[in-house]
C-alpha positions as a LaTeX table, in Angstrom:
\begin{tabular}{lrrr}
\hline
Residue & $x$ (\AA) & $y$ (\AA) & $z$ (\AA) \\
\hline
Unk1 & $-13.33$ & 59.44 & 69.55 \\
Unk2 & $-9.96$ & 58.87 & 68.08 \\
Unk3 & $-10.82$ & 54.56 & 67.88 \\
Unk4 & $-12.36$ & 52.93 & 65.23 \\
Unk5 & $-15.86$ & 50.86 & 66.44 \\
Unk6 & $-18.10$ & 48.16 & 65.33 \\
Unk7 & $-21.87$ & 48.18 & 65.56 \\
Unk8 & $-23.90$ & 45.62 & 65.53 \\
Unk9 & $-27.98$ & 45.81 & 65.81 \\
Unk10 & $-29.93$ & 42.90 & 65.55 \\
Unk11 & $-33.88$ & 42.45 & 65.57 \\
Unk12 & $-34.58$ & 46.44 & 64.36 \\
Unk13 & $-35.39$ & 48.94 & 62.38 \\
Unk14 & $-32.61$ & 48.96 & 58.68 \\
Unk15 & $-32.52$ & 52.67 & 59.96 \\
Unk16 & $-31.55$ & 52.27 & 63.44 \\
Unk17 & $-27.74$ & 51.79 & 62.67 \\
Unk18 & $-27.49$ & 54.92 & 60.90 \\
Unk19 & $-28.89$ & 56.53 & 63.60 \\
Unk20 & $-26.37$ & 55.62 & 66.07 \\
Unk21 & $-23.47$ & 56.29 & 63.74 \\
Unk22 & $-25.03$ & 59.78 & 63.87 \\
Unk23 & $-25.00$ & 59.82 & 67.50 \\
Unk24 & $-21.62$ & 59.03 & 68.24 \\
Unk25 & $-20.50$ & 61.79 & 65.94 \\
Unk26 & $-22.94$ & 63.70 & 67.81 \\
Unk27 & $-21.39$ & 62.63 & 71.21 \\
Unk28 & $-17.64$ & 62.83 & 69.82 \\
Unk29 & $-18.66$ & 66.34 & 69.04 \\
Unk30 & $-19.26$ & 67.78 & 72.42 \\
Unk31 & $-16.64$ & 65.65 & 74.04 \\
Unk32 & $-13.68$ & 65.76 & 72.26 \\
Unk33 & $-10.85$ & 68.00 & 73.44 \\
Unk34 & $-9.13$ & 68.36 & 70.18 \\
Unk35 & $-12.18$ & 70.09 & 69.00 \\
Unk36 & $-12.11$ & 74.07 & 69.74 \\
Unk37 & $-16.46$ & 74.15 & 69.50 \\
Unk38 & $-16.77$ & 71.30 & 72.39 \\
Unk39 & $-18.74$ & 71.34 & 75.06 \\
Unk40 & $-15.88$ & 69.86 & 76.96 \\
Unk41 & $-13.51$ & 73.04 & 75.68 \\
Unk42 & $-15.97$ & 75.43 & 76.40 \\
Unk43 & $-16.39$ & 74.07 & 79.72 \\
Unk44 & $-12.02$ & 74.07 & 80.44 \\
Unk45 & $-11.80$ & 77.46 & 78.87 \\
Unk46 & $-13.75$ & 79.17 & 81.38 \\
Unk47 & $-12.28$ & 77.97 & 84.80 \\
Unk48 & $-14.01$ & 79.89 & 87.75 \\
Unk49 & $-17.19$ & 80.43 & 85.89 \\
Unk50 & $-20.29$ & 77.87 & 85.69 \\
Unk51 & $-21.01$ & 76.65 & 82.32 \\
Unk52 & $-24.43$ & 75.05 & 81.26 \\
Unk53 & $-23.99$ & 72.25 & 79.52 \\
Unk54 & $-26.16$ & 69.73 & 77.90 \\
Unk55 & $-27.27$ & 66.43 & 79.90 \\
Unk56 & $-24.92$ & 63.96 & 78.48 \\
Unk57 & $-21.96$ & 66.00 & 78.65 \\
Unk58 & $-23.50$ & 66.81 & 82.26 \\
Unk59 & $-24.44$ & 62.79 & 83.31 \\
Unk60 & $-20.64$ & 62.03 & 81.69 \\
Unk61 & $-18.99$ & 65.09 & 84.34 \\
Unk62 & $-20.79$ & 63.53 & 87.27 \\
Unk63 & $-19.50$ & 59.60 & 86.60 \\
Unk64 & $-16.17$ & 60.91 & 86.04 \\
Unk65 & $-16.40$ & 62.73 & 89.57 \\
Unk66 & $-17.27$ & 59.62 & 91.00 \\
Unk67 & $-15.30$ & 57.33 & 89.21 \\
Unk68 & $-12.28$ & 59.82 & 91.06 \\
Unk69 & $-14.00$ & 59.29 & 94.31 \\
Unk70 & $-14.46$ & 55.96 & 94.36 \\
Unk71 & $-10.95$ & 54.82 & 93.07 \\
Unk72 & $-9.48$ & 56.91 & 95.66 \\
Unk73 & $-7.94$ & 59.15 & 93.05 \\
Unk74 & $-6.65$ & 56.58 & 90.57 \\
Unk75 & $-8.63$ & 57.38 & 87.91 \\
Unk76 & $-8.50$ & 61.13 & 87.33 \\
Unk77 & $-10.14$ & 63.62 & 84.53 \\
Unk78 & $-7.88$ & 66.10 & 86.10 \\
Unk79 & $-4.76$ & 64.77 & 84.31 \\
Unk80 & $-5.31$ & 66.88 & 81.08 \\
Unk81 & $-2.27$ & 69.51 & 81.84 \\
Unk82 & 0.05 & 66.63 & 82.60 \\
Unk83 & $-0.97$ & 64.91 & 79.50 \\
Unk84 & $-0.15$ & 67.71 & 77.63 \\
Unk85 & 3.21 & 67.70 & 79.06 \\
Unk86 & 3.71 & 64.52 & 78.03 \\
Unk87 & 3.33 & 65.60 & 74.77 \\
Unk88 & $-0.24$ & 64.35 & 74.01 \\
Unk89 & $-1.58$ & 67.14 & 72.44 \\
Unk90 & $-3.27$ & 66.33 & 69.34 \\
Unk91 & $-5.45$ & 63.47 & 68.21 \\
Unk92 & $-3.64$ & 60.15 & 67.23 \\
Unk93 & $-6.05$ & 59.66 & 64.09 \\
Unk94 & $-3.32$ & 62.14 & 62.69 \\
Unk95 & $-1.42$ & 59.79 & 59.66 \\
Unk96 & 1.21 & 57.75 & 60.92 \\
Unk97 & 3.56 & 59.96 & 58.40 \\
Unk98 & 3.40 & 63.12 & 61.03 \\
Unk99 & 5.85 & 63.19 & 63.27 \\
Unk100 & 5.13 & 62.42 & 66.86 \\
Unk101 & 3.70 & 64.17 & 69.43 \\
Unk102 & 6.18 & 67.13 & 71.06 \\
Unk103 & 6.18 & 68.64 & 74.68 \\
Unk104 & 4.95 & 72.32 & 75.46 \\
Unk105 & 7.92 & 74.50 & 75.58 \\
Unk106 & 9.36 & 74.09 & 79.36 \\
Unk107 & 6.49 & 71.81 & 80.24 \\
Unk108 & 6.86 & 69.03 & 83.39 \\
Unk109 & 5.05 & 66.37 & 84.89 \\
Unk110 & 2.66 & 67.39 & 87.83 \\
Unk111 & 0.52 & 66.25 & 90.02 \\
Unk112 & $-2.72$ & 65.82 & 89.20 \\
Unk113 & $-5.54$ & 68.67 & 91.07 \\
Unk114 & $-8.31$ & 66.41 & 91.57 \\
Unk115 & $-11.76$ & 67.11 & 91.67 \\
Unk116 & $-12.48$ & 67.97 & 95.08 \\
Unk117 & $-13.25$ & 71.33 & 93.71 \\
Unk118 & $-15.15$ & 70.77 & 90.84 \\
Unk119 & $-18.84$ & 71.73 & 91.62 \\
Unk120 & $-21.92$ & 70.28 & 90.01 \\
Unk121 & $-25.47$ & 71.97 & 89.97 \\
Unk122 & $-28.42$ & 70.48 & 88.12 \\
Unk123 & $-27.48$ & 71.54 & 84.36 \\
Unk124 & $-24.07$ & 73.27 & 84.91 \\
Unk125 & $-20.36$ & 73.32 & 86.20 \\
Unk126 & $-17.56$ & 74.87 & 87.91 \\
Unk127 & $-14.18$ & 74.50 & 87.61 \\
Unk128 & $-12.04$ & 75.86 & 90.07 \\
Unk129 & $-8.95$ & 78.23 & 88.36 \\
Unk130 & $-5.86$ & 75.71 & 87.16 \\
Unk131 & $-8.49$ & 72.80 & 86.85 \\
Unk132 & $-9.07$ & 71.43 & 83.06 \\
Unk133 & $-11.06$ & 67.99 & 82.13 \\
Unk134 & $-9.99$ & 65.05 & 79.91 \\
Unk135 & $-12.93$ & 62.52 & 79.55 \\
Unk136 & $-11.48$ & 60.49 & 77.60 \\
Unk137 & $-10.82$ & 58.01 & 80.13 \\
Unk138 & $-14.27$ & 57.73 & 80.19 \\
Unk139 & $-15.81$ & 58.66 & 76.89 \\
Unk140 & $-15.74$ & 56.14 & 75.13 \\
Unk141 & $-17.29$ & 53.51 & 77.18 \\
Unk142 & $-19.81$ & 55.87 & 78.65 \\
Unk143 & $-20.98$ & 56.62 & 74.73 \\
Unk144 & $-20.88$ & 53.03 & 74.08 \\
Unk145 & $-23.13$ & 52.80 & 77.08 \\
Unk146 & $-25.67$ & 55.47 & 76.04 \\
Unk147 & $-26.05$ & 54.03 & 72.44 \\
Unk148 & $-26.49$ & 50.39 & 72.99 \\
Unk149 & $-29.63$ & 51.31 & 75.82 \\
Unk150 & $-30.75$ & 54.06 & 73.03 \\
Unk151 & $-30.96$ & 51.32 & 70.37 \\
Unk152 & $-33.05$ & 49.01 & 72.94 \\
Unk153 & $-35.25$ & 51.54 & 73.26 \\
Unk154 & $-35.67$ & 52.21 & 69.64 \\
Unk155 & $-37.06$ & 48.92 & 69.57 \\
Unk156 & $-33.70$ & 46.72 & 69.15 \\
Unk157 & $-33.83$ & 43.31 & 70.29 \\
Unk158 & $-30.12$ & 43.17 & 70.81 \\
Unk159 & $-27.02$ & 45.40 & 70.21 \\
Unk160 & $-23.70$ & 45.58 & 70.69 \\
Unk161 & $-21.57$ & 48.57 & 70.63 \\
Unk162 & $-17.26$ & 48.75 & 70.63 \\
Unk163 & $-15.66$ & 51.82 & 70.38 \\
Unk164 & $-11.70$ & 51.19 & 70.13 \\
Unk165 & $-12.24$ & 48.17 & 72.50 \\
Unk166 & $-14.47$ & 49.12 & 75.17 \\
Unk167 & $-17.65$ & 46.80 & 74.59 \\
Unk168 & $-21.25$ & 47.25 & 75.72 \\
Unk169 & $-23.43$ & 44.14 & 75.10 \\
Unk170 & $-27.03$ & 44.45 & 75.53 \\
Unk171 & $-30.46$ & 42.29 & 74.62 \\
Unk172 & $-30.69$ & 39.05 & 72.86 \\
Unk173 & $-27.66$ & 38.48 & 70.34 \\
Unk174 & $-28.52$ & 37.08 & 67.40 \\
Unk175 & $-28.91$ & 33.18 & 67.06 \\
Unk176 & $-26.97$ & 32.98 & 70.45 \\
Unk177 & $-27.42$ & 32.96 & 73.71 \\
Unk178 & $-24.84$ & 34.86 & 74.51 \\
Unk179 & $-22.27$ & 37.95 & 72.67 \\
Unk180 & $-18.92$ & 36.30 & 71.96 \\
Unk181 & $-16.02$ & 39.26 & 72.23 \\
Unk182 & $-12.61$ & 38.56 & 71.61 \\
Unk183 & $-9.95$ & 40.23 & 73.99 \\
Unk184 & $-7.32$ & 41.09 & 71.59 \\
Unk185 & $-3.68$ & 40.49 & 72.80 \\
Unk186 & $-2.04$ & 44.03 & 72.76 \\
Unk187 & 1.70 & 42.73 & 72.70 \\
Unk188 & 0.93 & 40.00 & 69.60 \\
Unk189 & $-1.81$ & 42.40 & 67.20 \\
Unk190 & $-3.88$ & 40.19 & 65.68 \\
Unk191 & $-3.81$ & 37.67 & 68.00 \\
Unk192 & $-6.59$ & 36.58 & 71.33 \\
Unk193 & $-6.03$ & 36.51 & 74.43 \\
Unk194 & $-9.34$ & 35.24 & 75.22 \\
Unk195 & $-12.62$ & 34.74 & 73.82 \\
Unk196 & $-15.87$ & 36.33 & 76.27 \\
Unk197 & $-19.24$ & 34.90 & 76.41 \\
Unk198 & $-21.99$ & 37.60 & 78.09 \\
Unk199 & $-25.40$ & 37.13 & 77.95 \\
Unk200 & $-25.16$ & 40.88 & 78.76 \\
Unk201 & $-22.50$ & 43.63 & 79.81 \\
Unk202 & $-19.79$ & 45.20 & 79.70 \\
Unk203 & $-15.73$ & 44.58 & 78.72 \\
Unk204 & $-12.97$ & 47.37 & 78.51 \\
Unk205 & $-9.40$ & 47.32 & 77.94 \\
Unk206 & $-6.82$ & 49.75 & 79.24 \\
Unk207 & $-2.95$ & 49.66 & 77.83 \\
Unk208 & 0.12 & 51.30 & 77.55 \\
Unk209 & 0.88 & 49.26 & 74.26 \\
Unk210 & $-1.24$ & 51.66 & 71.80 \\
Unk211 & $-0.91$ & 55.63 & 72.08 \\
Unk212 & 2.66 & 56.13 & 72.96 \\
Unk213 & 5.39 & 57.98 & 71.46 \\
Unk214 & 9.29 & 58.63 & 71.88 \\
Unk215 & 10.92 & 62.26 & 72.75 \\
Unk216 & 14.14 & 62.24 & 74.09 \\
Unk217 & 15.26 & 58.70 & 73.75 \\
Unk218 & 12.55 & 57.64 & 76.32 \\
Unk219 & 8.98 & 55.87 & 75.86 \\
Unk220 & 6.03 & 57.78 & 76.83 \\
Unk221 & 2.43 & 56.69 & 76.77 \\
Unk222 & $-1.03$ & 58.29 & 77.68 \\
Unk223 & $-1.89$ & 56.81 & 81.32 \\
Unk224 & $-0.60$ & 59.06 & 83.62 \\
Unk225 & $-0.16$ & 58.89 & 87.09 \\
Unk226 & $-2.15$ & 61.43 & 88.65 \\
Unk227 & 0.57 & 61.60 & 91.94 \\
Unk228 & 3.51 & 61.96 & 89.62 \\
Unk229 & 1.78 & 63.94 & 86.74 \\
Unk230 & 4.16 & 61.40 & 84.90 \\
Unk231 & 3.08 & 58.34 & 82.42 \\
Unk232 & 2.48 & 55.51 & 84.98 \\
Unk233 & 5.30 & 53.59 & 85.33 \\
Unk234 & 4.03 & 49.97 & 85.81 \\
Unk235 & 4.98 & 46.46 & 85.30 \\
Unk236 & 1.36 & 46.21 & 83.61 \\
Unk237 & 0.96 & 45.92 & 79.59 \\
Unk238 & $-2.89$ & 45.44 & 80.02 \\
Unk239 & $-5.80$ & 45.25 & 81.87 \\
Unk240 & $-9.05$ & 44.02 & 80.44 \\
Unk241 & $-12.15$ & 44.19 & 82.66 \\
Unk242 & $-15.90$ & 42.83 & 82.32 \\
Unk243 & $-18.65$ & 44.97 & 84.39 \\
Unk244 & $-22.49$ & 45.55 & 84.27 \\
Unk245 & $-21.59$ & 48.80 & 82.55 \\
Unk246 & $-19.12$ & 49.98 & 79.69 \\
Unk247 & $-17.39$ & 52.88 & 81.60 \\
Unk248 & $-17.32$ & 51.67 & 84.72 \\
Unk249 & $-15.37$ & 48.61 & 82.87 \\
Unk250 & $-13.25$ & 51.31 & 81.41 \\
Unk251 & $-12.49$ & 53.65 & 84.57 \\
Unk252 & $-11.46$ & 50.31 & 86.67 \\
Unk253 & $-9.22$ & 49.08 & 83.98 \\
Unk254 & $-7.16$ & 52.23 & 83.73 \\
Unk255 & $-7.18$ & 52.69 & 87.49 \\
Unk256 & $-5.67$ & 49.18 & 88.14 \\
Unk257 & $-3.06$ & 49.63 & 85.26 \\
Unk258 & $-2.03$ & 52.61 & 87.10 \\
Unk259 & $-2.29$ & 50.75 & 90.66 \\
Unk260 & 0.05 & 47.82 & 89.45 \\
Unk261 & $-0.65$ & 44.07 & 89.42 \\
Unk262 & $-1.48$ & 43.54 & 93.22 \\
Unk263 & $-2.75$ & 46.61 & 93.89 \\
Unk264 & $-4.67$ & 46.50 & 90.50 \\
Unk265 & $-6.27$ & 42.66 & 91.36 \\
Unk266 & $-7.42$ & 44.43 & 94.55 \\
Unk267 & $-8.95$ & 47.13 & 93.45 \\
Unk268 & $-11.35$ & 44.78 & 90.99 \\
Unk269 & $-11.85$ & 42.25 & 93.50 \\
Unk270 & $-13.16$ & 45.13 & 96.12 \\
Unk271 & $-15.20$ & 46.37 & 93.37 \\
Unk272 & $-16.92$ & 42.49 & 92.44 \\
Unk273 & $-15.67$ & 42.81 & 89.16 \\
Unk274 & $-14.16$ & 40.55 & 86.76 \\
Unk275 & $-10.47$ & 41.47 & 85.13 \\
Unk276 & $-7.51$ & 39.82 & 83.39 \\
Unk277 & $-3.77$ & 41.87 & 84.38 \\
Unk278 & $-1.29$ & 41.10 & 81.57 \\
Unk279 & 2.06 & 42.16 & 82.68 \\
Unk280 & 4.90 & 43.04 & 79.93 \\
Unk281 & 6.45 & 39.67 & 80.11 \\
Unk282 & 3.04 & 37.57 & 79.51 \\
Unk283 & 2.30 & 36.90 & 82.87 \\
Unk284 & $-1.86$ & 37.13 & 83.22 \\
Unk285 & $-3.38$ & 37.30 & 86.47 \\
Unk286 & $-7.39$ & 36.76 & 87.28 \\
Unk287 & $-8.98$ & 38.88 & 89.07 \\
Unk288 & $-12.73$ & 38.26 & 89.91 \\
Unk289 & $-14.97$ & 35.73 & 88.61 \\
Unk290 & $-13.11$ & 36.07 & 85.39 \\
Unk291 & $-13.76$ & 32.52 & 84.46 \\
Unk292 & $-16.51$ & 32.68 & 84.18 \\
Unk293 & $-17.27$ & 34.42 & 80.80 \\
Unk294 & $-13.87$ & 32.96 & 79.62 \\
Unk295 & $-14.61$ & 31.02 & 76.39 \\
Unk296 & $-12.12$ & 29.20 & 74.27 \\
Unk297 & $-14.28$ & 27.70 & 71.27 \\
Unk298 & $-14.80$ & 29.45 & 68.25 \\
Unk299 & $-17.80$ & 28.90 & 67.85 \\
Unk300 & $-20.25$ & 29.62 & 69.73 \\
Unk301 & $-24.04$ & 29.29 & 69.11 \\
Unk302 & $-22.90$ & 31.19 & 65.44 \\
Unk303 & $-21.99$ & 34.29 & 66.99 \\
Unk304 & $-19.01$ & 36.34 & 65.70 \\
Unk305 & $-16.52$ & 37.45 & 68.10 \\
Unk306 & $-16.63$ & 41.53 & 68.49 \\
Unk307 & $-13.05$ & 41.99 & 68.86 \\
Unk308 & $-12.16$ & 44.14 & 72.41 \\
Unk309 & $-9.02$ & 45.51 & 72.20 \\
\hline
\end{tabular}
């Protein structure tokens, strides 16, 4: 999914990690858009025709829907063409030697469609003409999600899942009463920003700091603005969120980076969730009942920190 992850199982089967490795290249596989046999390409390539498609890539459509609903069009999976005129047109696991991404011939910014068009039925969608999807806004913590209940259900007693920092925490973790995940400062790598405790849950991060490129002298990065079909300009670096679930954690973090700092804290707070807004100069703003997972001791109950971010 274009991230590295960490896995960790604890209390299960030696074969159940292997498993879920195999899943998420199973997942990756029908969601990826760089991947010409998706279930996601299959499904843009044939706007104005329904498509069956299988019930994750189905149960992933329908949150991503919502998640445009209920954000009031902040979050959007409807963004693909303007990404691609950004220039983000081809995976970023590409070496760092290749040169960076380029703009379509003659492409601009536009506005985002929306979904309003987009019908569901039980096992199969429509897109309406000029209407692509990019899940990968989404992806990622809804895969995270999917594997760490699969795992429980294997007979896990506790697993955690991060794919390229969006965290799902679930059952006991191991000697602890709670998973320890370390929110990764985006401006200083390799430095915290803060250390989580859950006892269960969710944490995403959204930034601008990560897949970005130059063209023209200017700075572009990969969260657009679905109103200006442009990279969101913003005073925000990052937002980190903790939720109940993974992608909810990541659709509200990339929907307040796009809102801005105020509108951003808002936008948590209406939703009950907990967030931390870094803008570029340092300045980090609470949102939520964000103290309290905050944890500053390194150790805790003998629990590694799962580094989000």
């Amino acid at each position: 999914m274009g991230s590295s992850g960490h896995l960790l199982v604890a209390g299960a089967d030696p074969a159940l990690p292997a498993r879920a490795r195999s899943r998420l290249a199973e997942l990756e596989a029908l969601w990826s858009r760089f991947r010409a046999d998706s279930e996601l390409c299959r499904l843009n390539a044939a706007q104005g025709r329904w498509v069956t498609l299988s019930p994750p890539t189905m149960a992933l459509v329908q949150r991503a829907v919502r998640a445009w609903e209920v954000t009031g069009g902040l979050f959007d999976p409807t963004v693909l063409p303007a990404l691609e005129a950004a220039g983000y047109t081809r995976s970023f696991e590409v070496p760092p030697s290749e040169p960076p991404p380029e703009s379509p011939s003659g492409a601009r910014p536009r506005r985002a469609p929306g979904c309003a068009g987009i019908e569901i039925g039980d096992d199969r969608v429509w897109l309406p003409p000029g209407v692509r999807l990019d899940l990968g806004g989404i992806g990622k913590g809804y895969a995270a999600d999917l594997v760490a209940e699969e795992l429980l259900a294997a007979g896990a007693a506790g697993a955690c899942v991060n794919l390229g920092g969006d965290v799902r925490a679930a059952g006991a973790a191991p000697g602890a009463d709670a998973w320890v995940i370390a929110v990764e400062d985006e401006a200083h790598p390799g430095s915290d920003l803060a250390w989580l405790a859950l006892a269960r849950g969710a944490v995403a991060t959204s930034t601008r700091l990560r897949r970005r490129w130059r063209r023209g002298g200017q700075e572009l990065h990969h969260l657009i603005d679905p109103v200006s079909g442009a990279p969101a300009d913003t005073s925000l670096a990052t937002v980190t969120v903790v939720a109940a679930e993974t992608h909810w954690a990541e659709v509200l973090a990339k929907a307040a980076l796009i809102a801005g700092p105020s509108a951003g804290a808002a936008l948590l707070e209406a939703h009950g969730v907990a967030g931390l807004l870094v803008t570029e100069d340092g300045t980090a703003l609470r949102a939520g009942p964000w103290e309290r997972f905050e944890r500053w001791i390194p150790n805790c109950g003998g629990t590694s920190p799962v580094p989000a971010g």
